[in-house]
XYZ file of C-alpha atoms in Angstrom:
655
model
C -44.428 -20.865 -11.074
C -40.727 -21.441 -11.807
C -38.576 -21.108 -8.641
C -35.208 -19.418 -9.254
C -32.268 -18.580 -6.959
C -29.716 -16.097 -8.346
C -26.313 -15.232 -6.874
C -24.111 -12.580 -8.475
C -20.387 -13.136 -7.924
C -17.300 -11.286 -9.085
C -16.622 -13.822 -11.859
C -19.804 -15.867 -12.402
C -23.519 -15.306 -11.894
C -25.125 -18.536 -10.643
C -28.684 -19.828 -11.035
C -30.602 -22.759 -9.614
C -34.178 -23.324 -10.728
C -37.102 -25.724 -10.545
C -38.956 -26.008 -13.831
C -41.430 -28.622 -15.064
C -40.864 -30.638 -11.886
C -37.078 -30.839 -12.361
C -34.117 -28.982 -10.885
C -31.575 -27.301 -13.143
C -28.409 -25.223 -12.708
C -26.898 -22.518 -14.886
C -23.779 -20.330 -14.722
C -22.769 -17.385 -16.908
C -19.955 -14.865 -16.679
C -20.852 -11.814 -14.598
C -21.095 -8.368 -16.162
C -19.239 -6.109 -13.688
C -20.142 -2.899 -15.558
C -23.825 -3.702 -14.936
C -24.515 -6.864 -12.863
C -28.194 -6.768 -13.896
C -27.253 -7.706 -17.471
C -26.049 -11.183 -16.487
C -29.005 -11.651 -14.115
C -31.566 -10.768 -16.788
C -29.778 -12.800 -19.445
C -29.848 -15.893 -17.203
C -33.496 -15.338 -16.246
C -34.439 -14.968 -19.902
C -32.769 -18.335 -20.649
C -34.475 -20.072 -17.693
C -37.954 -18.521 -17.660
C -38.568 -18.480 -21.426
C -41.294 -15.872 -21.021
C -42.995 -17.566 -18.037
C -43.388 -15.961 -14.578
C -40.835 -16.822 -11.896
C -40.543 -16.717 -8.109
C -37.026 -15.257 -7.863
C -34.705 -14.831 -4.882
C -31.596 -12.796 -5.620
C -28.362 -12.202 -3.721
C -26.647 -9.044 -4.895
C -23.220 -7.443 -4.507
C -24.452 -4.010 -5.618
C -24.515 -2.471 -2.116
C -21.112 -3.954 -1.212
C -19.454 -2.764 -4.404
C -20.950 0.723 -4.082
C -19.089 1.130 -0.771
C -15.837 -0.584 -1.748
C -15.617 1.331 -5.036
C -16.975 4.592 -3.511
C -19.662 4.758 -6.181
C -22.730 5.366 -4.026
C -25.070 8.356 -4.011
C -24.031 11.945 -3.315
C -25.039 11.726 0.348
C -25.757 14.442 2.916
C -26.087 14.168 6.694
C -28.486 16.048 8.965
C -27.783 15.824 12.706
C -27.693 17.980 15.841
C -25.749 21.240 15.670
C -22.266 20.642 17.059
C -22.301 16.913 16.297
C -21.702 17.041 12.560
C -18.217 15.533 12.914
C -19.181 12.399 14.868
C -18.912 10.470 11.594
C -15.243 11.470 11.277
C -14.274 11.281 14.947
C -15.711 7.765 15.274
C -14.226 5.696 18.082
C -10.651 6.831 17.422
C -9.676 3.179 17.077
C -6.451 2.593 15.184
C -6.115 -0.892 13.767
C -2.534 -0.525 12.575
C -1.113 0.843 15.801
C 2.498 1.109 14.665
C 1.859 2.339 11.115
C 3.256 5.888 11.051
C 1.534 6.535 7.727
C -1.886 5.232 8.749
C -4.808 7.180 7.342
C -8.460 6.625 8.151
C -10.873 6.050 5.309
C -12.546 9.167 4.040
C -16.132 9.312 5.329
C -18.915 8.671 2.843
C -20.267 12.164 3.532
C -17.938 15.084 2.632
C -17.571 17.988 5.095
C -19.587 20.312 2.868
C -22.588 17.954 3.026
C -22.892 17.760 6.834
C -25.610 19.984 8.311
C -26.444 20.598 11.962
C -29.833 21.743 13.251
C -30.133 23.362 16.688
C -32.501 20.976 18.460
C -32.095 18.437 21.253
C -33.639 15.471 23.018
C -31.947 14.361 26.259
C -30.805 10.908 27.399
C -34.256 10.197 28.842
C -35.994 10.962 25.553
C -37.330 14.282 26.867
C -37.560 17.345 24.624
C -34.928 19.933 25.609
C -34.976 22.215 22.541
C -37.615 21.991 19.830
C -36.805 21.984 16.140
C -37.536 25.116 14.060
C -39.149 24.737 10.643
C -37.114 27.654 9.236
C -33.897 25.759 10.140
C -35.122 22.705 8.224
C -35.992 24.853 5.190
C -32.533 26.465 5.218
C -30.896 23.011 5.193
C -33.166 21.890 2.344
C -32.085 24.899 0.282
C -28.454 23.869 0.839
C -29.218 20.258 -0.101
C -30.628 21.473 -3.399
C -27.615 23.738 -3.996
C -25.217 20.818 -3.386
C -27.362 18.450 -5.502
C -27.726 15.876 -2.737
C -29.110 12.552 -4.009
C -29.713 10.975 -0.610
C -29.928 12.226 2.988
C -29.142 10.443 6.265
C -30.937 11.865 9.321
C -29.516 10.978 12.736
C -30.280 12.952 15.905
C -29.020 12.226 19.414
C -31.261 9.851 21.407
C -33.743 9.480 18.546
C -33.994 5.799 19.520
C -35.936 7.075 22.571
C -37.803 9.936 20.882
C -37.920 10.048 17.088
C -40.172 13.115 16.730
C -37.499 15.443 15.311
C -36.281 12.874 12.787
C -39.826 12.269 11.562
C -40.465 15.999 11.104
C -37.268 16.355 9.032
C -38.191 13.221 7.082
C -41.573 14.676 6.122
C -39.951 17.833 4.732
C -37.359 15.814 2.806
C -40.123 13.664 1.327
C -42.115 16.762 0.380
C -39.084 18.125 -1.542
C -38.442 14.814 -3.340
C -35.238 13.707 -1.578
C -34.331 10.076 -0.976
C -33.786 9.878 2.798
C -33.479 7.462 5.721
C -33.957 7.968 9.453
C -31.728 6.356 12.070
C -34.792 5.704 14.278
C -36.136 3.424 11.530
C -32.876 1.807 10.395
C -31.306 1.194 13.829
C -33.220 2.400 16.933
C -30.338 1.635 19.329
C -27.900 3.595 21.468
C -24.248 4.272 20.493
C -24.549 7.304 18.279
C -21.493 6.623 16.093
C -22.537 3.110 15.061
C -26.141 4.248 14.522
C -24.936 7.204 12.464
C -22.522 5.073 10.404
C -25.185 2.448 9.643
C -27.707 5.128 8.624
C -25.185 6.904 6.388
C -24.244 3.623 4.671
C -27.918 2.915 4.044
C -28.427 6.390 2.561
C -25.261 5.991 0.468
C -26.190 2.666 -1.170
C -30.009 2.729 -1.291
C -30.455 4.916 -4.418
C -28.113 2.675 -6.399
C -29.846 -0.457 -5.095
C -33.210 1.124 -5.901
C -32.178 1.696 -9.531
C -30.685 -1.796 -9.809
C -33.714 -3.623 -8.414
C -36.142 -1.433 -10.373
C -34.269 -2.229 -13.581
C -34.546 -5.975 -12.926
C -38.224 -5.736 -11.917
C -39.096 -3.701 -15.016
C -37.591 -6.393 -17.242
C -39.077 -9.449 -15.545
C -41.828 -11.534 -17.060
C -45.269 -10.313 -16.013
C -46.486 -12.039 -12.845
C -42.956 -12.684 -11.493
C -42.057 -12.118 -7.825
C -38.656 -10.792 -6.764
C -37.195 -11.087 -3.266
C -33.704 -10.126 -2.094
C -31.339 -12.043 0.200
C -30.239 -10.219 3.351
C -26.997 -10.426 5.306
C -28.887 -11.969 8.259
C -29.692 -15.190 6.399
C -33.285 -14.281 5.523
C -35.017 -12.792 2.515
C -37.104 -9.619 2.158
C -39.282 -8.113 -0.532
C -37.617 -6.093 -3.270
C -39.455 -2.988 -2.025
C -37.952 -3.256 1.476
C -34.497 -3.939 0.024
C -34.706 -0.693 -1.951
C -35.143 1.382 1.217
C -33.111 -0.714 3.705
C -30.243 -1.674 1.409
C -27.727 -1.783 4.271
C -29.321 -5.137 5.153
C -28.132 -6.682 1.844
C -24.407 -5.951 2.092
C -23.349 -9.604 2.593
C -26.326 -11.194 0.861
C -24.377 -13.572 -1.415
C -22.110 -15.046 1.287
C -25.107 -15.241 3.658
C -26.933 -17.403 1.113
C -23.979 -19.781 1.074
C -23.918 -20.032 4.876
C -27.664 -20.788 4.966
C -27.264 -23.436 2.255
C -24.365 -25.075 4.106
C -26.280 -25.048 7.401
C -29.454 -26.580 5.941
C -27.746 -29.211 3.758
C -25.211 -30.096 6.451
C -27.981 -30.543 9.042
C -29.932 -32.720 6.593
C -26.884 -34.986 6.187
C -26.209 -35.189 9.953
C -23.395 -32.602 10.269
C -24.066 -29.718 12.649
C -20.477 -28.658 13.436
C -19.208 -27.092 10.210
C -16.558 -24.693 9.038
C -17.895 -23.335 5.766
C -15.435 -22.545 2.999
C -16.818 -20.659 0.002
C -14.166 -19.969 -2.625
C -15.312 -18.106 -5.696
C -13.504 -16.196 -8.386
C -12.700 -13.077 -6.369
C -12.712 -13.947 -2.668
C -13.176 -16.691 -0.088
C -15.749 -16.517 2.700
C -15.549 -18.639 5.839
C -17.903 -19.103 8.792
C -18.128 -21.404 11.801
C -21.449 -23.166 12.441
C -21.778 -24.896 15.804
C -25.391 -26.087 15.732
C -26.767 -22.729 14.545
C -25.897 -19.899 12.189
C -23.543 -17.379 13.861
C -24.979 -13.845 14.018
C -23.163 -10.608 14.809
C -24.070 -6.921 15.102
C -20.444 -5.778 15.106
C -19.568 -5.982 11.440
C -17.603 -3.534 9.340
C -17.347 -2.861 5.644
C -14.300 -1.004 4.411
C -13.693 0.203 7.976
C -17.213 1.583 8.512
C -19.312 0.004 11.323
C -22.558 -1.697 10.260
C -24.680 -2.606 13.285
C -27.568 -4.453 11.627
C -27.617 -8.225 12.312
C -25.491 -10.248 9.888
C -24.267 -13.820 9.663
C -20.736 -13.747 11.082
C -18.670 -14.334 7.934
C -14.965 -13.621 7.500
C -13.784 -12.728 4.003
C -10.295 -12.853 2.504
C -9.214 -11.726 -0.961
C -8.268 -15.166 -2.274
C -10.275 -16.651 -5.132
C -9.767 -18.467 -8.400
C -9.123 -15.161 -10.144
C -6.626 -13.829 -7.550
C -3.511 -12.515 -9.296
C 0.016 -13.720 -8.426
C 2.804 -11.126 -8.389
C 6.187 -10.222 -6.918
C 5.980 -7.672 -4.112
C 8.483 -4.951 -3.240
C 10.394 -7.318 -0.958
C 10.719 -9.942 -3.686
C 8.170 -12.352 -2.195
C 5.419 -14.169 -4.061
C 2.012 -12.700 -3.243
C -1.440 -13.850 -4.344
C -4.443 -11.486 -4.215
C -6.369 -9.578 -3.066
C -6.450 -8.066 -6.571
C -8.507 -10.280 -8.875
C -8.745 -10.688 -12.638
C -12.536 -10.945 -12.176
C -14.774 -11.910 -15.081
C -13.109 -9.472 -17.458
C -10.336 -9.984 -18.464
C -10.365 -13.100 -16.250
C -7.600 -15.716 -15.840
C -5.146 -16.265 -18.715
C -6.762 -19.580 -19.618
C -10.118 -17.856 -20.243
C -8.532 -16.280 -23.329
C -8.106 -12.577 -22.491
C -6.167 -12.206 -19.213
C -2.406 -11.671 -19.080
C -1.639 -12.101 -15.362
C -1.144 -15.474 -13.658
C -4.031 -16.418 -11.365
C -4.902 -19.266 -8.987
C -7.110 -20.849 -11.666
C -4.204 -20.774 -14.118
C -1.951 -22.486 -11.552
C -4.520 -25.237 -11.002
C -4.779 -25.785 -14.746
C -0.990 -25.799 -15.181
C -0.664 -28.577 -12.581
C -3.364 -30.654 -14.260
C -5.990 -30.090 -11.557
C -8.495 -28.676 -14.037
C -9.628 -30.607 -17.102
C -9.742 -28.108 -20.018
C -12.511 -29.874 -21.946
C -14.797 -30.318 -18.928
C -14.952 -26.787 -17.489
C -18.580 -25.693 -16.915
C -19.767 -29.022 -18.246
C -17.769 -28.548 -21.442
C -19.495 -25.250 -22.297
C -16.298 -23.268 -21.737
C -12.958 -24.691 -22.927
C -9.820 -23.591 -21.100
C -6.685 -22.691 -23.086
C -3.790 -24.627 -21.493
C -1.272 -23.672 -24.195
C -1.760 -19.962 -23.561
C -0.280 -20.313 -20.047
C 3.290 -21.154 -21.126
C 4.473 -17.667 -22.057
C 3.128 -15.985 -18.921
C 4.283 -18.711 -16.516
C 7.724 -18.648 -18.111
C 7.995 -14.876 -17.606
C 6.860 -14.845 -13.951
C 8.881 -17.968 -13.045
C 12.071 -16.280 -14.326
C 11.391 -13.290 -12.030
C 11.604 -15.646 -9.035
C 14.269 -18.004 -10.390
C 11.823 -20.928 -10.217
C 10.662 -23.575 -12.614
C 7.135 -23.173 -13.961
C 5.913 -26.111 -11.867
C 7.477 -24.615 -8.723
C 5.794 -21.305 -9.495
C 2.377 -22.948 -9.959
C 2.702 -24.904 -6.706
C 3.938 -21.770 -4.940
C 0.886 -19.804 -6.089
C -1.426 -22.470 -4.672
C 0.517 -22.727 -1.405
C 0.346 -18.949 -0.846
C -3.379 -18.893 -1.658
C -4.001 -21.837 0.688
C -2.064 -20.111 3.472
C -4.197 -16.973 3.071
C -7.355 -19.066 3.381
C -5.955 -21.110 6.278
C -5.338 -17.854 8.152
C -8.949 -16.786 7.577
C -10.267 -20.075 8.991
C -8.013 -19.763 12.049
C -9.553 -16.318 12.744
C -13.060 -17.797 13.105
C -12.002 -21.005 14.866
C -8.691 -21.172 16.767
C -8.725 -17.476 17.717
C -12.211 -17.915 19.207
C -11.404 -21.024 21.204
C -12.682 -23.671 18.765
C -10.666 -26.717 17.741
C -10.915 -27.192 13.927
C -10.388 -30.955 14.316
C -13.868 -31.195 15.886
C -15.503 -29.775 12.755
C -16.140 -30.779 9.148
C -14.944 -28.478 6.370
C -17.981 -27.739 4.191
C -16.585 -26.757 0.799
C -18.450 -24.912 -1.928
C -18.018 -22.163 -4.504
C -16.663 -22.755 -8.000
C -13.043 -23.016 -6.799
C -13.541 -24.476 -3.303
C -13.263 -28.137 -4.313
C -9.760 -27.645 -5.723
C -8.371 -26.418 -2.390
C -10.558 -27.883 0.378
C -8.677 -31.162 0.960
C -5.331 -29.328 1.184
C -6.787 -26.777 3.628
C -8.244 -29.551 5.779
C -4.793 -31.138 6.078
C -3.214 -27.803 7.038
C -5.805 -27.290 9.782
C -6.078 -30.862 11.065
C -9.724 -31.130 9.962
C -10.517 -34.840 9.434
C -13.050 -34.605 6.621
C -14.361 -32.404 3.820
C -18.039 -32.229 2.850
C -18.752 -31.273 -0.788
C -22.484 -30.911 -1.600
C -24.040 -31.486 -5.001
C -23.643 -28.434 -7.280
C -21.161 -26.723 -4.915
C -20.492 -23.920 -7.384
C -24.026 -22.601 -6.980
C -24.609 -23.322 -3.273
C -25.131 -19.622 -2.457
C -28.008 -19.594 -4.941
C -29.346 -22.833 -3.397
C -29.182 -21.222 0.059
C -31.396 -18.411 -1.159
C -34.259 -20.746 -2.030
C -33.763 -22.530 1.321
C -34.143 -19.257 3.256
C -37.147 -17.948 5.154
C -38.361 -14.362 5.183
C -36.665 -12.823 8.211
C -37.106 -9.353 9.693
C -34.931 -8.131 12.565
C -36.043 -5.515 15.085
C -34.305 -3.953 18.068
C -35.005 -1.475 20.849
C -32.740 0.029 23.522
C -34.230 -0.220 27.052
C -31.167 0.137 29.363
C -32.467 -1.772 32.380
C -29.934 -1.636 35.204
C -31.124 -4.885 36.747
C -32.899 -8.083 35.747
C -36.695 -8.319 35.830
C -38.864 -11.402 36.180
C -39.619 -13.217 32.921
C -43.266 -12.111 32.499
C -42.519 -8.457 33.247
C -39.648 -8.360 30.747
C -41.743 -10.247 28.167
C -44.135 -7.283 28.156
C -41.377 -5.028 26.829
C -41.387 -7.055 23.591
C -45.093 -6.378 22.823
C -44.501 -3.464 20.440
C -41.767 -5.297 18.513
C -43.883 -8.467 18.304
C -46.831 -6.541 16.903
C -44.632 -4.871 14.269
C -42.965 -8.164 13.302
C -46.259 -9.979 12.753
C -47.740 -7.062 10.777
C -44.699 -6.810 8.505
C -44.692 -10.532 7.721
C -48.431 -10.551 7.046
C -47.767 -7.709 4.578
C -45.094 -9.921 2.961
C -47.832 -12.468 2.243
C -46.976 -14.956 5.018
C -49.838 -16.844 6.674
C -50.075 -16.247 10.438
C -49.513 -19.938 11.261
C -46.183 -19.773 9.415
C -44.855 -16.900 11.532
C -42.508 -17.523 14.462
C -40.971 -14.894 16.730
C -37.509 -15.382 18.256
C -36.651 -13.146 21.229
C -33.132 -12.109 22.296
C -31.479 -9.775 24.795
C -28.263 -7.769 24.589
C -26.798 -8.199 28.079
C -23.651 -7.301 29.993
C -22.282 -7.152 33.518
C -22.808 -3.816 35.220
C -19.949 -1.511 34.221
C -19.001 -3.359 31.031
C -18.884 -1.483 27.721
C -20.049 -4.195 25.308
C -22.888 -6.683 25.290
C -23.452 -10.227 24.123
C -26.654 -11.479 22.486
C -28.434 -14.243 24.414
C -31.772 -16.003 23.781
C -34.610 -14.729 25.975
C -35.458 -17.742 28.162
C -37.226 -18.127 31.525
C -33.785 -18.320 33.154
C -32.180 -15.694 30.916
C -29.731 -14.454 33.589
C -28.077 -17.871 33.896
C -28.168 -18.180 30.106
C -26.151 -14.939 29.968
C -23.616 -16.260 32.510
C -23.173 -19.460 30.457
C -22.696 -17.541 27.196
C -20.215 -15.190 28.856
C -18.223 -18.114 30.240
C -18.105 -19.830 26.848
C -16.951 -16.642 25.111
C -14.516 -15.256 27.675
C -13.631 -18.212 29.914
C -15.289 -16.928 33.095
C -18.646 -15.926 34.589
C -19.308 -13.711 37.609
C -22.556 -15.100 39.041
C -22.672 -12.557 41.899
C -22.319 -9.472 39.715
C -25.328 -7.404 38.669
C -26.347 -7.680 35.006
C -27.751 -5.018 32.661
C -30.202 -5.481 29.808
C -29.265 -3.023 27.077
C -31.301 -3.925 23.984
C -34.267 -6.090 23.083
C -34.014 -7.994 19.802
C -36.744 -9.728 17.896
C -36.346 -11.925 14.844
C -39.618 -12.462 12.988
C -39.416 -15.494 10.717
C -41.905 -16.267 7.971
C -41.593 -19.894 6.927
C -41.314 -20.355 3.171
C -42.037 -23.445 1.104
C -38.669 -25.122 0.523
C -37.442 -27.674 -1.990
C -37.033 -31.257 -0.831
C -33.867 -33.241 -1.420
C -34.144 -36.930 -2.240
C -32.493 -39.288 0.218
C -31.296 -42.467 -1.506
C -31.902 -45.741 0.300
C -30.098 -48.281 -1.868
C -26.318 -48.498 -1.589
C -24.323 -49.174 -4.748
C -20.719 -50.276 -4.221
C -19.552 -50.561 -7.830
C -18.841 -47.275 -9.601
C -20.648 -46.990 -12.938
C -18.451 -47.195 -16.050
C -20.134 -43.957 -17.197
C -18.552 -42.164 -14.216
C -15.014 -43.210 -15.190
C -13.688 -40.891 -17.898
C -10.114 -42.148 -17.955
C -6.864 -40.902 -16.446
C -4.935 -37.650 -16.426
C -1.515 -36.488 -15.245
C -1.538 -34.273 -12.139
C 1.343 -32.805 -10.141
C 1.300 -33.139 -6.333
C 4.319 -31.982 -4.269
C 6.461 -31.653 -7.392
C 5.799 -35.207 -8.559
C 3.616 -36.283 -11.441
C 0.867 -38.765 -10.579
C -1.817 -40.534 -12.573
C -5.257 -39.484 -11.384
C -8.654 -40.900 -12.258
C -11.085 -38.475 -13.937
C -14.572 -39.046 -12.540
C -17.881 -37.588 -13.699
C -19.819 -36.811 -10.521
C -23.183 -36.959 -12.318
C -22.916 -40.764 -12.422
C -21.704 -41.375 -8.858
C -24.221 -43.112 -6.586
C -24.857 -43.523 -2.870
C -22.379 -46.041 -1.465
C -19.651 -45.482 -4.078
C -16.126 -45.232 -2.636
C -12.807 -44.399 -4.264
C -9.312 -43.246 -3.334
C -7.220 -40.351 -4.574
C -5.543 -39.135 -6.576
C -8.619 -38.222 -8.601
C -10.219 -35.257 -10.321
C -14.007 -35.148 -9.930
C -15.742 -32.998 -12.527
C -19.249 -31.590 -12.541
C -21.006 -28.636 -14.127
C -20.454 -26.047 -11.396
C -17.090 -27.092 -9.956
C -14.016 -29.326 -10.065
C -12.960 -31.293 -6.972
C -9.344 -32.360 -6.473
C -8.821 -35.516 -4.402
C -5.169 -35.744 -3.253
C -3.322 -39.061 -2.882
C -4.206 -41.165 0.192
C -7.657 -39.566 0.595
C -10.801 -41.702 0.677
C -14.085 -40.447 -0.825
C -17.547 -41.772 0.061
C -20.893 -40.798 -1.500
C -23.608 -40.276 1.148
C -27.398 -40.849 0.800
C -27.902 -37.280 -0.542
C -25.049 -37.840 -3.035
C -22.771 -35.439 -1.177
C -19.059 -36.289 -1.298
C -17.393 -36.958 2.060
C -13.589 -36.763 1.656
C -11.625 -38.316 4.523
C -8.212 -36.708 4.394
């Protein structure tokens, strides 16, 4: 069967595939009006009527929230608690903004329904639910034409009986619904409610999207979906638990960087994924960073995700003059349509246009020569915007890149310096279609000594998807006020372990390929927030060590609480192998040297070598300035930088 990884981005849809014993890559422009069109078009080209084993990372759930184009969603909760979704935590990010307004909730006031029933904080039934109350709410749901319903009762993580009763009635009447006790059986009612509402809001759209792809696949094909936690799940699970796919594309990139970096001997990485619309960064210190405190568009999402920070700076980010007269770049993007000016339709200067204007893109070698860039078309638009600022066109182009680089530098500082990590101890792992044009400059700004550019960096997120295992996350609130011995606490995991193994067996994983990873959410007695620690024989000391690393101190005499149990069930998948070269070749092949080109660095024109990466070999070394071209990306090597090709044919740029 043909193995295919698919990643949908804002500008390009990327494919990697193994067919007839060989690996291939493919990129086509995305179709924002219907992302499935580009996916199916690429699969048709690759599969040629044969069945495929497909793993897909989708932006459908993310875009549904950001664009407010999800389902017409209703909320059923306890009477008197209908407004929890609007009250939230009363946090105010922009403390001194007199005009600050919170985002409108995804459920309008008219679609919030309370039922007079109650379970107490011990999970005991205080007031039973009445069937006539459920039927009245269902009549209202029909009147308001609700497409999806979120059900979230107080303390349902301890006793889910009322939610299940409501769920049965909703199912009987044909409503799409989700229960908080199934999506997130944890305490903190606002976060549980928010996560459940988001799932209800995006799932119908994700259901239609995945169903459309499945219905048009070659007979015998398998489809799995990338999750935000770095694992994959079946298409059927993704349709009902779509909240788990919100960061699926960026998560694929982080997994790919982690696996390929580890293979090459680099375990301390700052990943830098620059695409057409945004840049995603993450810090990997020996393992993938996970968080349960994410947000999307201001709404809490408490399912486990890889800790990725995103900034609106990509190749398609638009440059403009703000109200104060300053040059700004992004977050608005030209996307795939109309795209940058040099693509032929756009009329606003973008980061890609600036790179082309300075000679850092080779017009005839974009996408392996399949897409020619129009350099001449830039003049009119650069002339117009440069006059607005009183700059030359070269100064404008360099200014656009400097502003974009500063935006991305700030994002990397958030995940490194602001969390106590020194960037100089890490390697910058660059990927994404536009990453190679900016990585060396970012490394210099941050004091990072080297840049790692893998093969086919423009499709690394798709590569990460076929390197991922099937992963299912489970959690349970237990609220233990003191530590127990290891064996006693291990018994609390039995129910989660049983469910994890059953679910993976149902996914088609052999029992010997299943591993269970156990974690605890712990805190000092009296604290409000927890940290996730591995469940070890000496888990209390493990917690102290984690706390000290995160916050600079540990209180070994203070009592600890165990709030939640977490289980990560991992089903090992067959993964592709990457060839490690053994023979060093010092001399660069003549086929790799395509001549010279003029490039501008710091306002001065320099002659740079143009190098075809396809013909570089292990052991090759060269100095900048140079422009390295390949199918999925272009890599800019500044002056005084040394490049080495490692045994896996990755580029290591010493800046």
